[in-house]
């Protein structure tokens, strides 16, 4: 029964962390593998586990860089690479996601705005 109690306490502690709360448990009680590397101590020491809520935002849409170049980030926050149609206007992004301009790609000319000149 003691092993079952350890697992239940560990799951409760993990739930508290993920929900932004806090939990206290001895190092002996926390047996989940992911905690083994971060929780140390003897069975008599107490460990306070406190979680901080961190908001992670990713970019979406057009983003101008400090050097004046442009990127386009899709809904998953990934840079557009290759040809991209934005409201009927075609643009081309290099392997690093930088929009190209004033150049010909695959026989198509891109103007100063980066848009394909038909």
mmCIF file with all atom_site columns, C-alpha atoms in Angstrom:
data_model
loop_
_atom_site.group_PDB
_atom_site.id
_atom_site.type_symbol
_atom_site.label_atom_id
_atom_site.label_alt_id
_atom_site.label_comp_id
_atom_site.label_asym_id
_atom_site.label_entity_id
_atom_site.label_seq_id
_atom_site.pdbx_PDB_ins_code
_atom_site.Cartn_x
_atom_site.Cartn_y
_atom_site.Cartn_z
_atom_site.occupancy
_atom_site.B_iso_or_equiv
_atom_site.pdbx_formal_charge
_atom_site.auth_seq_id
_atom_site.auth_comp_id
_atom_site.auth_asym_id
_atom_site.auth_atom_id
_atom_site.pdbx_PDB_model_num
ATOM 1   C CA . UNK A 1 1   ? 0.000  0.000  0.000   1.00 0.00 ? 1   UNK A CA 1
ATOM 2   C CA . UNK A 1 2   ? 2.930  2.363  0.654   1.00 0.00 ? 2   UNK A CA 1
ATOM 3   C CA . UNK A 1 3   ? 4.000  2.284  -3.004  1.00 0.00 ? 3   UNK A CA 1
ATOM 4   C CA . UNK A 1 4   ? 0.474  3.217  -4.105  1.00 0.00 ? 4   UNK A CA 1
ATOM 5   C CA . UNK A 1 5   ? 0.495  6.177  -1.688  1.00 0.00 ? 5   UNK A CA 1
ATOM 6   C CA . UNK A 1 6   ? 3.794  7.395  -3.202  1.00 0.00 ? 6   UNK A CA 1
ATOM 7   C CA . UNK A 1 7   ? 2.343  7.340  -6.684  1.00 0.00 ? 7   UNK A CA 1
ATOM 8   C CA . UNK A 1 8   ? -0.847 9.137  -5.605  1.00 0.00 ? 8   UNK A CA 1
ATOM 9   C CA . UNK A 1 9   ? 1.134  11.837 -3.793  1.00 0.00 ? 9   UNK A CA 1
ATOM 10  C CA . UNK A 1 10  ? 3.415  12.219 -6.812  1.00 0.00 ? 10  UNK A CA 1
ATOM 11  C CA . UNK A 1 11  ? 0.465  12.583 -9.169  1.00 0.00 ? 11  UNK A CA 1
ATOM 12  C CA . UNK A 1 12  ? -1.138 15.157 -6.861  1.00 0.00 ? 12  UNK A CA 1
ATOM 13  C CA . UNK A 1 13  ? 2.143  17.110 -6.710  1.00 0.00 ? 13  UNK A CA 1
ATOM 14  C CA . UNK A 1 14  ? 2.436  17.026 -10.494 1.00 0.00 ? 14  UNK A CA 1
ATOM 15  C CA . UNK A 1 15  ? -1.161 18.203 -10.854 1.00 0.00 ? 15  UNK A CA 1
ATOM 16  C CA . UNK A 1 16  ? -0.526 21.086 -8.487  1.00 0.00 ? 16  UNK A CA 1
ATOM 17  C CA . UNK A 1 17  ? 2.551  22.121 -10.464 1.00 0.00 ? 17  UNK A CA 1
ATOM 18  C CA . UNK A 1 18  ? 0.741  22.046 -13.792 1.00 0.00 ? 18  UNK A CA 1
ATOM 19  C CA . UNK A 1 19  ? -2.206 23.992 -12.443 1.00 0.00 ? 19  UNK A CA 1
ATOM 20  C CA . UNK A 1 20  ? -0.005 26.765 -11.049 1.00 0.00 ? 20  UNK A CA 1
ATOM 21  C CA . UNK A 1 21  ? -0.405 25.778 -7.403  1.00 0.00 ? 21  UNK A CA 1
ATOM 22  C CA . UNK A 1 22  ? 2.108  24.501 -4.926  1.00 0.00 ? 22  UNK A CA 1
ATOM 23  C CA . UNK A 1 23  ? 2.650  21.253 -3.087  1.00 0.00 ? 23  UNK A CA 1
ATOM 24  C CA . UNK A 1 24  ? 4.899  19.965 -0.324  1.00 0.00 ? 24  UNK A CA 1
ATOM 25  C CA . UNK A 1 25  ? 6.242  16.435 -0.109  1.00 0.00 ? 25  UNK A CA 1
ATOM 26  C CA . UNK A 1 26  ? 9.331  14.677 1.150   1.00 0.00 ? 26  UNK A CA 1
ATOM 27  C CA . UNK A 1 27  ? 11.909 13.678 -1.426  1.00 0.00 ? 27  UNK A CA 1
ATOM 28  C CA . UNK A 1 28  ? 11.178 10.019 -0.662  1.00 0.00 ? 28  UNK A CA 1
ATOM 29  C CA . UNK A 1 29  ? 7.537  10.462 -1.655  1.00 0.00 ? 29  UNK A CA 1
ATOM 30  C CA . UNK A 1 30  ? 8.295  11.891 -5.073  1.00 0.00 ? 30  UNK A CA 1
ATOM 31  C CA . UNK A 1 31  ? 9.128  8.892  -7.224  1.00 0.00 ? 31  UNK A CA 1
ATOM 32  C CA . UNK A 1 32  ? 8.166  10.042 -10.723 1.00 0.00 ? 32  UNK A CA 1
ATOM 33  C CA . UNK A 1 33  ? 11.215 9.660  -13.010 1.00 0.00 ? 33  UNK A CA 1
ATOM 34  C CA . UNK A 1 34  ? 11.117 13.270 -14.226 1.00 0.00 ? 34  UNK A CA 1
ATOM 35  C CA . UNK A 1 35  ? 11.470 14.504 -10.640 1.00 0.00 ? 35  UNK A CA 1
ATOM 36  C CA . UNK A 1 36  ? 14.472 12.332 -9.822  1.00 0.00 ? 36  UNK A CA 1
ATOM 37  C CA . UNK A 1 37  ? 16.857 14.751 -11.466 1.00 0.00 ? 37  UNK A CA 1
ATOM 38  C CA . UNK A 1 38  ? 15.473 17.877 -9.799  1.00 0.00 ? 38  UNK A CA 1
ATOM 39  C CA . UNK A 1 39  ? 14.465 16.701 -6.319  1.00 0.00 ? 39  UNK A CA 1
ATOM 40  C CA . UNK A 1 40  ? 17.155 15.538 -3.944  1.00 0.00 ? 40  UNK A CA 1
ATOM 41  C CA . UNK A 1 41  ? 17.324 15.046 -0.193  1.00 0.00 ? 41  UNK A CA 1
ATOM 42  C CA . UNK A 1 42  ? 16.809 12.476 2.488   1.00 0.00 ? 42  UNK A CA 1
ATOM 43  C CA . UNK A 1 43  ? 13.496 11.019 3.526   1.00 0.00 ? 43  UNK A CA 1
ATOM 44  C CA . UNK A 1 44  ? 13.407 13.468 6.456   1.00 0.00 ? 44  UNK A CA 1
ATOM 45  C CA . UNK A 1 45  ? 13.909 16.632 4.388   1.00 0.00 ? 45  UNK A CA 1
ATOM 46  C CA . UNK A 1 46  ? 10.956 18.559 3.040   1.00 0.00 ? 46  UNK A CA 1
ATOM 47  C CA . UNK A 1 47  ? 10.863 19.864 -0.482  1.00 0.00 ? 47  UNK A CA 1
ATOM 48  C CA . UNK A 1 48  ? 8.568  22.686 -1.533  1.00 0.00 ? 48  UNK A CA 1
ATOM 49  C CA . UNK A 1 49  ? 7.504  22.551 -5.153  1.00 0.00 ? 49  UNK A CA 1
ATOM 50  C CA . UNK A 1 50  ? 6.105  25.790 -6.498  1.00 0.00 ? 50  UNK A CA 1
ATOM 51  C CA . UNK A 1 51  ? 5.024  26.338 -10.078 1.00 0.00 ? 51  UNK A CA 1
ATOM 52  C CA . UNK A 1 52  ? 4.971  29.616 -11.909 1.00 0.00 ? 52  UNK A CA 1
ATOM 53  C CA . UNK A 1 53  ? 2.545  30.189 -14.725 1.00 0.00 ? 53  UNK A CA 1
ATOM 54  C CA . UNK A 1 54  ? 4.424  31.124 -17.861 1.00 0.00 ? 54  UNK A CA 1
ATOM 55  C CA . UNK A 1 55  ? 2.597  32.515 -20.854 1.00 0.00 ? 55  UNK A CA 1
ATOM 56  C CA . UNK A 1 56  ? 4.169  31.437 -24.126 1.00 0.00 ? 56  UNK A CA 1
ATOM 57  C CA . UNK A 1 57  ? 3.172  33.336 -27.206 1.00 0.00 ? 57  UNK A CA 1
ATOM 58  C CA . UNK A 1 58  ? 4.269  32.646 -30.719 1.00 0.00 ? 58  UNK A CA 1
ATOM 59  C CA . UNK A 1 59  ? 4.429  35.042 -33.585 1.00 0.00 ? 59  UNK A CA 1
ATOM 60  C CA . UNK A 1 60  ? 1.767  35.068 -36.260 1.00 0.00 ? 60  UNK A CA 1
ATOM 61  C CA . UNK A 1 61  ? 1.563  36.910 -39.549 1.00 0.00 ? 61  UNK A CA 1
ATOM 62  C CA . UNK A 1 62  ? 3.967  39.474 -40.915 1.00 0.00 ? 62  UNK A CA 1
ATOM 63  C CA . UNK A 1 63  ? 6.924  40.492 -38.722 1.00 0.00 ? 63  UNK A CA 1
ATOM 64  C CA . UNK A 1 64  ? 9.458  43.172 -39.623 1.00 0.00 ? 64  UNK A CA 1
ATOM 65  C CA . UNK A 1 65  ? 12.979 42.501 -38.366 1.00 0.00 ? 65  UNK A CA 1
ATOM 66  C CA . UNK A 1 66  ? 15.336 45.134 -36.970 1.00 0.00 ? 66  UNK A CA 1
ATOM 67  C CA . UNK A 1 67  ? 17.390 44.993 -40.189 1.00 0.00 ? 67  UNK A CA 1
ATOM 68  C CA . UNK A 1 68  ? 14.287 45.878 -42.246 1.00 0.00 ? 68  UNK A CA 1
ATOM 69  C CA . UNK A 1 69  ? 13.730 42.375 -43.639 1.00 0.00 ? 69  UNK A CA 1
ATOM 70  C CA . UNK A 1 70  ? 10.395 40.583 -43.318 1.00 0.00 ? 70  UNK A CA 1
ATOM 71  C CA . UNK A 1 71  ? 9.204  37.148 -42.156 1.00 0.00 ? 71  UNK A CA 1
ATOM 72  C CA . UNK A 1 72  ? 5.773  35.588 -42.244 1.00 0.00 ? 72  UNK A CA 1
ATOM 73  C CA . UNK A 1 73  ? 4.793  33.234 -39.380 1.00 0.00 ? 73  UNK A CA 1
ATOM 74  C CA . UNK A 1 74  ? 2.007  30.702 -39.933 1.00 0.00 ? 74  UNK A CA 1
ATOM 75  C CA . UNK A 1 75  ? -0.670 29.833 -37.352 1.00 0.00 ? 75  UNK A CA 1
ATOM 76  C CA . UNK A 1 76  ? 1.743  27.383 -35.679 1.00 0.00 ? 76  UNK A CA 1
ATOM 77  C CA . UNK A 1 77  ? 4.376  30.100 -35.256 1.00 0.00 ? 77  UNK A CA 1
ATOM 78  C CA . UNK A 1 78  ? 6.684  28.685 -37.950 1.00 0.00 ? 78  UNK A CA 1
ATOM 79  C CA . UNK A 1 79  ? 8.418  30.867 -40.526 1.00 0.00 ? 79  UNK A CA 1
ATOM 80  C CA . UNK A 1 80  ? 7.125  30.645 -44.070 1.00 0.00 ? 80  UNK A CA 1
ATOM 81  C CA . UNK A 1 81  ? 9.648  29.206 -46.532 1.00 0.00 ? 81  UNK A CA 1
ATOM 82  C CA . UNK A 1 82  ? 9.321  29.191 -50.322 1.00 0.00 ? 82  UNK A CA 1
ATOM 83  C CA . UNK A 1 83  ? 6.373  30.618 -52.241 1.00 0.00 ? 83  UNK A CA 1
ATOM 84  C CA . UNK A 1 84  ? 3.499  32.096 -50.231 1.00 0.00 ? 84  UNK A CA 1
ATOM 85  C CA . UNK A 1 85  ? 0.194  33.593 -51.417 1.00 0.00 ? 85  UNK A CA 1
ATOM 86  C CA . UNK A 1 86  ? -1.207 36.318 -49.176 1.00 0.00 ? 86  UNK A CA 1
ATOM 87  C CA . UNK A 1 87  ? -4.609 37.527 -50.389 1.00 0.00 ? 87  UNK A CA 1
ATOM 88  C CA . UNK A 1 88  ? -3.773 36.876 -54.031 1.00 0.00 ? 88  UNK A CA 1
ATOM 89  C CA . UNK A 1 89  ? -0.253 38.330 -53.867 1.00 0.00 ? 89  UNK A CA 1
ATOM 90  C CA . UNK A 1 90  ? 2.709  35.947 -54.173 1.00 0.00 ? 90  UNK A CA 1
ATOM 91  C CA . UNK A 1 91  ? 5.886  36.340 -52.109 1.00 0.00 ? 91  UNK A CA 1
ATOM 92  C CA . UNK A 1 92  ? 9.008  34.196 -51.827 1.00 0.00 ? 92  UNK A CA 1
ATOM 93  C CA . UNK A 1 93  ? 10.868 33.384 -48.590 1.00 0.00 ? 93  UNK A CA 1
ATOM 94  C CA . UNK A 1 94  ? 14.391 31.964 -48.515 1.00 0.00 ? 94  UNK A CA 1
ATOM 95  C CA . UNK A 1 95  ? 15.561 28.955 -46.451 1.00 0.00 ? 95  UNK A CA 1
ATOM 96  C CA . UNK A 1 96  ? 15.804 31.169 -43.345 1.00 0.00 ? 96  UNK A CA 1
ATOM 97  C CA . UNK A 1 97  ? 12.301 32.546 -43.812 1.00 0.00 ? 97  UNK A CA 1
ATOM 98  C CA . UNK A 1 98  ? 13.395 35.971 -45.039 1.00 0.00 ? 98  UNK A CA 1
ATOM 99  C CA . UNK A 1 99  ? 11.153 37.514 -47.714 1.00 0.00 ? 99  UNK A CA 1
ATOM 100 C CA . UNK A 1 100 ? 13.146 38.219 -50.856 1.00 0.00 ? 100 UNK A CA 1
ATOM 101 C CA . UNK A 1 101 ? 12.688 41.313 -53.035 1.00 0.00 ? 101 UNK A CA 1
ATOM 102 C CA . UNK A 1 102 ? 14.205 42.909 -56.129 1.00 0.00 ? 102 UNK A CA 1
ATOM 103 C CA . UNK A 1 103 ? 15.245 39.523 -57.525 1.00 0.00 ? 103 UNK A CA 1
ATOM 104 C CA . UNK A 1 104 ? 14.050 36.813 -59.932 1.00 0.00 ? 104 UNK A CA 1
ATOM 105 C CA . UNK A 1 105 ? 13.177 33.395 -58.482 1.00 0.00 ? 105 UNK A CA 1
ATOM 106 C CA . UNK A 1 106 ? 12.306 30.472 -60.751 1.00 0.00 ? 106 UNK A CA 1
ATOM 107 C CA . UNK A 1 107 ? 11.864 32.974 -63.611 1.00 0.00 ? 107 UNK A CA 1
ATOM 108 C CA . UNK A 1 108 ? 9.443  35.175 -61.614 1.00 0.00 ? 108 UNK A CA 1
ATOM 109 C CA . UNK A 1 109 ? 10.444 38.747 -60.735 1.00 0.00 ? 109 UNK A CA 1
ATOM 110 C CA . UNK A 1 110 ? 9.875  40.070 -57.232 1.00 0.00 ? 110 UNK A CA 1
ATOM 111 C CA . UNK A 1 111 ? 9.539  43.833 -56.850 1.00 0.00 ? 111 UNK A CA 1
ATOM 112 C CA . UNK A 1 112 ? 10.801 46.150 -54.115 1.00 0.00 ? 112 UNK A CA 1
ATOM 113 C CA . UNK A 1 113 ? 7.862  45.174 -51.863 1.00 0.00 ? 113 UNK A CA 1
ATOM 114 C CA . UNK A 1 114 ? 8.665  41.480 -52.315 1.00 0.00 ? 114 UNK A CA 1
ATOM 115 C CA . UNK A 1 115 ? 5.507  40.895 -54.330 1.00 0.00 ? 115 UNK A CA 1
ATOM 116 C CA . UNK A 1 116 ? 5.676  38.961 -57.589 1.00 0.00 ? 116 UNK A CA 1
ATOM 117 C CA . UNK A 1 117 ? 5.426  41.320 -60.550 1.00 0.00 ? 117 UNK A CA 1
ATOM 118 C CA . UNK A 1 118 ? 3.053  39.723 -63.066 1.00 0.00 ? 118 UNK A CA 1
#
